[in-house]
Short mmCIF file of N, CA and C in Angstrom, two decimals:
data_model
loop_
_atom_site.label_atom_id
_atom_site.label_comp_id
_atom_site.label_asym_id
_atom_site.label_seq_id
_atom_site.Cartn_x
_atom_site.Cartn_y
_atom_site.Cartn_z
N UNK A 530 25.02 -23.54 46.00
CA UNK A 530 25.29 -24.09 44.70
C UNK A 530 25.02 -23.06 43.61
N UNK A 531 25.81 -23.02 42.58
CA UNK A 531 25.67 -22.06 41.50
C UNK A 531 24.59 -22.55 40.52
N UNK A 532 23.76 -21.60 40.09
CA UNK A 532 22.75 -21.93 39.08
C UNK A 532 23.37 -21.85 37.70
N UNK A 533 23.22 -22.89 36.95
CA UNK A 533 23.75 -22.92 35.59
C UNK A 533 22.58 -22.81 34.62
N UNK A 534 22.68 -21.84 33.72
CA UNK A 534 21.64 -21.64 32.72
C UNK A 534 22.19 -22.00 31.36
N UNK A 535 21.45 -22.81 30.66
CA UNK A 535 21.87 -23.20 29.32
C UNK A 535 21.42 -22.10 28.34
N UNK A 536 22.34 -21.60 27.55
CA UNK A 536 22.06 -20.52 26.60
C UNK A 536 21.94 -21.10 25.20
N UNK A 537 20.80 -20.86 24.57
CA UNK A 537 20.56 -21.33 23.21
C UNK A 537 20.48 -20.11 22.29
N UNK A 538 21.47 -19.87 21.44
CA UNK A 538 21.45 -18.67 20.61
C UNK A 538 20.29 -18.65 19.61
N UNK A 539 19.81 -19.79 19.16
CA UNK A 539 18.69 -19.82 18.23
C UNK A 539 17.36 -19.51 18.90
N UNK A 540 17.28 -19.72 20.20
CA UNK A 540 16.04 -19.43 20.91
C UNK A 540 15.69 -17.95 20.81
N UNK A 541 16.66 -17.06 21.03
CA UNK A 541 16.40 -15.63 20.92
C UNK A 541 16.11 -15.22 19.48
N UNK A 542 16.73 -15.87 18.53
CA UNK A 542 16.52 -15.53 17.12
C UNK A 542 15.09 -15.81 16.68
N UNK A 543 14.54 -16.97 17.07
CA UNK A 543 13.22 -17.37 16.61
C UNK A 543 12.08 -16.99 17.56
N UNK A 544 12.39 -16.42 18.69
CA UNK A 544 11.36 -16.11 19.68
C UNK A 544 10.27 -15.21 19.13
N UNK A 545 10.61 -14.18 18.38
CA UNK A 545 9.62 -13.23 17.89
C UNK A 545 8.92 -13.65 16.61
N UNK A 546 9.42 -14.66 15.89
CA UNK A 546 8.83 -15.02 14.60
C UNK A 546 7.48 -15.70 14.71
N UNK A 547 7.21 -16.40 15.77
CA UNK A 547 5.99 -17.19 15.86
C UNK A 547 4.97 -16.59 16.81
N UNK A 548 5.13 -15.35 17.16
CA UNK A 548 4.19 -14.68 18.05
C UNK A 548 3.05 -14.11 17.20
N UNK A 549 1.82 -14.38 17.60
CA UNK A 549 0.67 -13.84 16.88
C UNK A 549 0.51 -12.36 17.18
N UNK A 550 -0.16 -11.60 16.29
CA UNK A 550 -0.40 -10.19 16.56
C UNK A 550 -1.21 -10.02 17.84
N UNK A 551 -0.97 -8.93 18.52
CA UNK A 551 -1.64 -8.66 19.79
C UNK A 551 -3.11 -8.36 19.53
N UNK A 552 -3.99 -8.94 20.35
CA UNK A 552 -5.42 -8.68 20.21
C UNK A 552 -5.90 -7.86 21.40
N UNK A 553 -6.73 -6.86 21.12
CA UNK A 553 -7.38 -6.07 22.14
C UNK A 553 -8.87 -6.08 21.84
N UNK A 554 -9.67 -6.53 22.79
CA UNK A 554 -11.12 -6.59 22.63
C UNK A 554 -11.52 -7.37 21.38
N UNK A 555 -10.82 -8.43 21.07
CA UNK A 555 -11.17 -9.26 19.94
C UNK A 555 -10.80 -8.70 18.58
N UNK A 556 -10.09 -7.56 18.53
CA UNK A 556 -9.70 -6.96 17.26
C UNK A 556 -8.20 -7.06 17.09
N UNK A 557 -7.78 -7.57 15.96
CA UNK A 557 -6.37 -7.69 15.65
C UNK A 557 -5.96 -6.53 14.77
N UNK A 558 -4.88 -5.87 15.12
CA UNK A 558 -4.38 -4.76 14.31
C UNK A 558 -3.57 -5.32 13.15
N UNK A 559 -3.95 -4.96 11.93
CA UNK A 559 -3.23 -5.37 10.74
C UNK A 559 -2.53 -4.16 10.14
N UNK A 560 -1.38 -4.35 9.52
CA UNK A 560 -0.75 -3.22 8.85
C UNK A 560 -1.63 -2.74 7.70
N UNK A 561 -1.58 -1.45 7.40
CA UNK A 561 -2.44 -0.91 6.35
C UNK A 561 -2.08 -1.46 4.97
N UNK A 562 -3.06 -1.48 4.09
CA UNK A 562 -2.84 -1.90 2.72
C UNK A 562 -3.67 -1.00 1.81
N UNK A 563 -3.38 -1.04 0.53
CA UNK A 563 -4.11 -0.23 -0.45
C UNK A 563 -5.17 -1.11 -1.09
N UNK A 564 -6.43 -0.73 -0.93
CA UNK A 564 -7.53 -1.46 -1.55
C UNK A 564 -7.89 -0.76 -2.86
N UNK A 565 -8.01 -1.54 -3.94
CA UNK A 565 -8.20 -0.97 -5.28
C UNK A 565 -9.49 -1.43 -5.93
N UNK A 566 -10.06 -0.54 -6.74
CA UNK A 566 -11.11 -0.87 -7.70
C UNK A 566 -10.59 -0.41 -9.06
N UNK A 567 -10.55 -1.31 -10.03
CA UNK A 567 -10.09 -0.96 -11.37
C UNK A 567 -11.24 -1.22 -12.33
N UNK A 568 -11.63 -0.18 -13.08
CA UNK A 568 -12.72 -0.30 -14.05
C UNK A 568 -12.24 0.14 -15.42
N UNK A 569 -12.79 -0.48 -16.43
CA UNK A 569 -12.51 -0.06 -17.79
C UNK A 569 -13.79 0.59 -18.31
N UNK A 570 -13.67 1.86 -18.74
CA UNK A 570 -14.84 2.61 -19.20
C UNK A 570 -14.48 3.28 -20.53
N UNK A 571 -14.93 2.68 -21.61
CA UNK A 571 -14.63 3.24 -22.93
C UNK A 571 -13.15 3.23 -23.21
N UNK A 572 -12.59 4.41 -23.42
CA UNK A 572 -11.17 4.55 -23.74
C UNK A 572 -10.33 4.90 -22.51
N UNK A 573 -10.88 4.68 -21.31
CA UNK A 573 -10.16 5.00 -20.07
C UNK A 573 -10.20 3.84 -19.10
N UNK A 574 -9.19 3.81 -18.23
CA UNK A 574 -9.21 2.97 -17.04
C UNK A 574 -9.45 3.90 -15.86
N UNK A 575 -10.39 3.53 -14.99
CA UNK A 575 -10.68 4.32 -13.79
C UNK A 575 -10.25 3.50 -12.58
N UNK A 576 -9.37 4.07 -11.77
CA UNK A 576 -8.85 3.39 -10.59
C UNK A 576 -9.23 4.18 -9.36
N UNK A 577 -9.80 3.50 -8.36
CA UNK A 577 -10.08 4.08 -7.06
C UNK A 577 -9.23 3.32 -6.05
N UNK A 578 -8.38 4.03 -5.33
CA UNK A 578 -7.50 3.41 -4.33
C UNK A 578 -7.80 4.04 -2.98
N UNK A 579 -8.10 3.21 -1.99
CA UNK A 579 -8.39 3.70 -0.64
C UNK A 579 -7.09 3.88 0.13
N UNK A 580 -6.86 5.12 0.57
CA UNK A 580 -5.67 5.45 1.36
C UNK A 580 -6.09 6.31 2.55
N UNK A 581 -6.83 5.74 3.51
CA UNK A 581 -7.31 6.54 4.64
C UNK A 581 -6.16 7.00 5.54
N UNK A 582 -6.25 8.24 5.97
CA UNK A 582 -5.25 8.79 6.88
C UNK A 582 -3.94 9.18 6.24
N UNK A 583 -3.85 9.15 4.92
CA UNK A 583 -2.62 9.49 4.21
C UNK A 583 -2.76 10.90 3.65
N UNK A 584 -1.69 11.67 3.72
CA UNK A 584 -1.69 13.02 3.15
C UNK A 584 -1.39 12.95 1.66
N UNK A 585 -1.95 13.91 0.91
CA UNK A 585 -1.76 13.96 -0.54
C UNK A 585 -0.28 14.03 -0.90
N UNK A 586 0.51 14.74 -0.12
CA UNK A 586 1.94 14.92 -0.39
C UNK A 586 2.72 13.61 -0.24
N UNK A 587 2.16 12.64 0.47
CA UNK A 587 2.86 11.38 0.74
C UNK A 587 2.52 10.27 -0.25
N UNK A 588 1.74 10.60 -1.30
CA UNK A 588 1.32 9.60 -2.29
C UNK A 588 2.14 9.78 -3.56
N UNK A 589 2.58 8.66 -4.13
CA UNK A 589 3.35 8.69 -5.37
C UNK A 589 2.74 7.69 -6.36
N UNK A 590 2.49 8.16 -7.58
CA UNK A 590 1.93 7.31 -8.64
C UNK A 590 2.90 7.34 -9.82
N UNK A 591 3.25 6.16 -10.32
CA UNK A 591 4.15 6.05 -11.47
C UNK A 591 3.45 5.20 -12.52
N UNK A 592 3.40 5.71 -13.76
CA UNK A 592 2.83 4.97 -14.89
C UNK A 592 3.95 4.72 -15.88
N UNK A 593 4.15 3.44 -16.22
CA UNK A 593 5.19 3.07 -17.18
C UNK A 593 4.59 2.06 -18.15
N UNK A 594 4.18 2.53 -19.32
CA UNK A 594 3.52 1.66 -20.29
C UNK A 594 2.16 1.24 -19.78
N UNK A 595 1.99 -0.06 -19.50
CA UNK A 595 0.73 -0.53 -18.93
C UNK A 595 0.87 -0.88 -17.45
N UNK A 596 2.01 -0.57 -16.86
CA UNK A 596 2.29 -0.85 -15.44
C UNK A 596 1.99 0.40 -14.61
N UNK A 597 1.17 0.25 -13.56
CA UNK A 597 0.83 1.35 -12.65
C UNK A 597 1.31 0.99 -11.26
N UNK A 598 2.04 1.91 -10.63
CA UNK A 598 2.53 1.69 -9.26
C UNK A 598 2.06 2.83 -8.38
N UNK A 599 1.46 2.47 -7.24
CA UNK A 599 0.99 3.45 -6.26
C UNK A 599 1.71 3.15 -4.96
N UNK A 600 2.31 4.17 -4.36
CA UNK A 600 2.97 4.00 -3.06
C UNK A 600 2.63 5.20 -2.18
N UNK A 601 2.70 4.97 -0.87
CA UNK A 601 2.38 6.04 0.08
C UNK A 601 3.11 5.81 1.39
N UNK A 602 3.46 6.92 2.03
CA UNK A 602 4.02 6.88 3.38
C UNK A 602 2.85 6.96 4.36
N UNK A 603 2.76 5.98 5.27
CA UNK A 603 1.64 5.91 6.19
C UNK A 603 2.14 6.21 7.60
N UNK A 604 1.40 7.10 8.28
CA UNK A 604 1.70 7.43 9.67
C UNK A 604 0.40 7.35 10.45
N UNK A 605 0.29 6.37 11.33
CA UNK A 605 -0.93 6.20 12.13
C UNK A 605 -0.56 6.17 13.60
N UNK A 606 -1.33 6.91 14.38
CA UNK A 606 -1.15 6.88 15.83
C UNK A 606 -2.51 6.71 16.47
N UNK A 607 -2.58 5.86 17.50
CA UNK A 607 -3.85 5.59 18.15
C UNK A 607 -3.61 5.48 19.65
N UNK A 608 -4.41 6.21 20.43
CA UNK A 608 -4.31 6.16 21.89
C UNK A 608 -5.66 5.79 22.47
N UNK A 609 -5.64 4.96 23.50
CA UNK A 609 -6.85 4.63 24.24
C UNK A 609 -6.63 5.07 25.67
N UNK A 610 -7.49 5.99 26.12
CA UNK A 610 -7.37 6.52 27.49
C UNK A 610 -8.62 6.20 28.28
N UNK A 611 -8.42 6.04 29.54
CA UNK A 611 -9.52 5.89 30.49
C UNK A 611 -9.29 6.95 31.56
N UNK A 612 -9.95 8.09 31.37
CA UNK A 612 -9.70 9.22 32.25
C UNK A 612 -8.32 9.78 31.97
N UNK A 613 -7.51 9.92 33.01
CA UNK A 613 -6.15 10.43 32.87
C UNK A 613 -5.15 9.31 32.55
N UNK A 614 -5.59 8.08 32.73
CA UNK A 614 -4.70 6.93 32.59
C UNK A 614 -4.61 6.46 31.15
N UNK A 615 -3.41 6.31 30.65
CA UNK A 615 -3.18 5.81 29.30
C UNK A 615 -3.18 4.29 29.34
N UNK A 616 -4.12 3.68 28.60
CA UNK A 616 -4.21 2.22 28.58
C UNK A 616 -3.44 1.59 27.44
N UNK A 617 -3.43 2.27 26.29
CA UNK A 617 -2.77 1.70 25.12
C UNK A 617 -2.38 2.83 24.19
N UNK A 618 -1.20 2.72 23.59
CA UNK A 618 -0.74 3.68 22.60
C UNK A 618 -0.06 2.89 21.50
N UNK A 619 -0.56 3.06 20.27
CA UNK A 619 0.00 2.34 19.13
C UNK A 619 0.42 3.33 18.07
N UNK A 620 1.54 3.01 17.41
CA UNK A 620 2.04 3.84 16.33
C UNK A 620 2.48 2.93 15.20
N UNK A 621 2.19 3.36 13.98
CA UNK A 621 2.66 2.64 12.80
C UNK A 621 3.19 3.67 11.82
N UNK A 622 4.41 3.50 11.44
CA UNK A 622 5.04 4.35 10.43
C UNK A 622 5.64 3.40 9.40
N UNK A 623 5.25 3.58 8.17
CA UNK A 623 5.78 2.69 7.15
C UNK A 623 5.35 3.11 5.76
N UNK A 624 5.54 2.20 4.84
CA UNK A 624 5.25 2.48 3.44
C UNK A 624 4.40 1.35 2.90
N UNK A 625 3.36 1.71 2.15
CA UNK A 625 2.53 0.72 1.48
C UNK A 625 2.65 0.95 -0.01
N UNK A 626 2.51 -0.12 -0.78
CA UNK A 626 2.65 0.00 -2.24
C UNK A 626 1.85 -1.09 -2.93
N UNK A 627 1.35 -0.75 -4.11
CA UNK A 627 0.67 -1.71 -4.99
C UNK A 627 1.11 -1.44 -6.41
N UNK A 628 1.34 -2.48 -7.17
CA UNK A 628 1.65 -2.37 -8.59
C UNK A 628 0.77 -3.36 -9.34
N UNK A 629 0.32 -2.96 -10.51
CA UNK A 629 -0.51 -3.84 -11.31
C UNK A 629 -0.37 -3.46 -12.77
N UNK A 630 -0.75 -4.41 -13.64
CA UNK A 630 -0.68 -4.18 -15.08
C UNK A 630 -2.08 -4.06 -15.64
N UNK A 631 -2.25 -3.18 -16.60
CA UNK A 631 -3.51 -3.01 -17.30
C UNK A 631 -3.40 -3.67 -18.67
N UNK A 632 -4.52 -3.87 -19.34
CA UNK A 632 -4.55 -4.57 -20.60
C UNK A 632 -3.94 -3.82 -21.76
N UNK A 633 -3.81 -2.50 -21.62
CA UNK A 633 -3.31 -1.69 -22.71
C UNK A 633 -2.41 -0.60 -22.14
N UNK A 634 -1.49 -0.08 -22.95
CA UNK A 634 -0.60 0.98 -22.48
C UNK A 634 -1.39 2.26 -22.22
N UNK A 635 -0.86 3.07 -21.30
CA UNK A 635 -1.52 4.29 -20.86
C UNK A 635 -0.87 5.50 -21.52
N UNK A 636 -1.70 6.46 -21.90
CA UNK A 636 -1.21 7.75 -22.41
C UNK A 636 -0.96 8.63 -21.20
N UNK A 637 0.26 8.57 -20.66
CA UNK A 637 0.56 9.26 -19.40
C UNK A 637 0.48 10.78 -19.51
N UNK A 638 0.54 11.35 -20.71
CA UNK A 638 0.42 12.79 -20.86
C UNK A 638 -1.00 13.27 -20.57
N UNK A 639 -1.99 12.41 -20.73
CA UNK A 639 -3.39 12.78 -20.50
C UNK A 639 -3.95 12.21 -19.19
N UNK A 640 -3.13 11.53 -18.42
CA UNK A 640 -3.59 10.92 -17.17
C UNK A 640 -3.90 11.99 -16.13
N UNK A 641 -4.93 11.73 -15.30
CA UNK A 641 -5.37 12.68 -14.28
C UNK A 641 -5.47 11.94 -12.95
N UNK A 642 -4.98 12.57 -11.88
CA UNK A 642 -5.05 12.00 -10.53
C UNK A 642 -5.69 13.02 -9.59
N UNK A 643 -6.64 12.56 -8.77
CA UNK A 643 -7.29 13.39 -7.76
C UNK A 643 -7.29 12.64 -6.44
N UNK A 644 -7.16 13.37 -5.33
CA UNK A 644 -7.20 12.75 -4.01
C UNK A 644 -8.17 13.53 -3.14
N UNK A 645 -9.20 12.83 -2.64
CA UNK A 645 -10.22 13.49 -1.83
C UNK A 645 -10.77 12.50 -0.81
N UNK A 646 -10.82 12.90 0.45
CA UNK A 646 -11.39 12.10 1.54
C UNK A 646 -10.81 10.69 1.62
N UNK A 647 -9.50 10.56 1.46
CA UNK A 647 -8.84 9.28 1.60
C UNK A 647 -8.96 8.36 0.40
N UNK A 648 -9.49 8.87 -0.72
CA UNK A 648 -9.62 8.05 -1.93
C UNK A 648 -8.85 8.70 -3.07
N UNK A 649 -7.93 7.95 -3.65
CA UNK A 649 -7.17 8.40 -4.81
C UNK A 649 -7.92 7.93 -6.05
N UNK A 650 -8.24 8.87 -6.94
CA UNK A 650 -8.94 8.55 -8.19
C UNK A 650 -8.00 8.82 -9.36
N UNK A 651 -7.80 7.81 -10.17
CA UNK A 651 -6.96 7.94 -11.36
C UNK A 651 -7.81 7.72 -12.60
N UNK A 652 -7.71 8.63 -13.55
CA UNK A 652 -8.32 8.46 -14.86
C UNK A 652 -7.17 8.30 -15.84
N UNK A 653 -7.01 7.08 -16.35
CA UNK A 653 -5.87 6.76 -17.20
C UNK A 653 -6.35 6.42 -18.61
N UNK A 654 -6.20 7.34 -19.56
CA UNK A 654 -6.64 7.07 -20.93
C UNK A 654 -5.72 6.06 -21.62
N UNK A 655 -6.34 5.22 -22.42
CA UNK A 655 -5.58 4.23 -23.18
C UNK A 655 -4.83 4.94 -24.30
N UNK A 656 -3.62 4.48 -24.56
CA UNK A 656 -2.83 5.02 -25.67
C UNK A 656 -3.41 4.47 -26.97
N UNK A 657 -3.62 5.36 -27.92
CA UNK A 657 -4.14 4.90 -29.20
C UNK A 657 -3.07 4.12 -29.93
N UNK A 658 -3.47 3.01 -30.46
CA UNK A 658 -2.52 2.14 -31.15
C UNK A 658 -2.13 2.77 -32.48
N UNK A 659 -0.85 2.82 -32.71
CA UNK A 659 -0.39 3.36 -33.99
C UNK A 659 -0.48 2.26 -35.04
N UNK A 660 -0.87 2.63 -36.26
CA UNK A 660 -0.99 1.60 -37.29
C UNK A 660 0.39 1.01 -37.61
N UNK A 661 0.38 -0.23 -38.00
CA UNK A 661 1.63 -0.89 -38.35
C UNK A 661 2.25 -0.20 -39.56
N UNK A 662 3.54 -0.06 -39.51
CA UNK A 662 4.26 0.58 -40.61
C UNK A 662 5.03 -0.50 -41.35
N UNK A 663 4.81 -0.53 -42.64
CA UNK A 663 5.50 -1.52 -43.46
C UNK A 663 6.81 -0.93 -43.94
N UNK A 664 7.86 -1.67 -43.76
CA UNK A 664 9.17 -1.20 -44.18
C UNK A 664 9.48 -1.71 -45.59
N UNK A 665 10.02 -0.82 -46.39
CA UNK A 665 10.47 -1.22 -47.72
C UNK A 665 11.90 -1.74 -47.63
N UNK A 666 12.12 -2.82 -48.28
CA UNK A 666 13.45 -3.43 -48.27
C UNK A 666 14.18 -2.93 -49.49
N UNK A 667 15.34 -2.36 -49.28
CA UNK A 667 16.14 -1.81 -50.39
C UNK A 667 17.18 -2.77 -50.85
#
């Protein structure tokens, strides 16, 4: 007798959507994210962004008015070996990004960025407010 298999096209479509992340030794691998500390100190905003394992060349910072955007290309590889035998090999290649608004516009000409030991430090001076100009009506 011939075996008949019922084919459900939606089954293959949704099969991967409801699978939980793989756990090894009780640890779940999460995609990387940018963790931020934003401080206001006098006439400056100080931002510390954690970007472990990222190269300085792969980080991009854009300041537009009071909007700050940080993005980076992330490349992570992890291998677990037991002697000569490879037990697990994981790779993640992707892009992470964060955007946020500050309370005041930034003077981007005086902004300073440093990257050391996986921490991006931004010193963003506030733009001095120009006095209101009164227009004469002719």
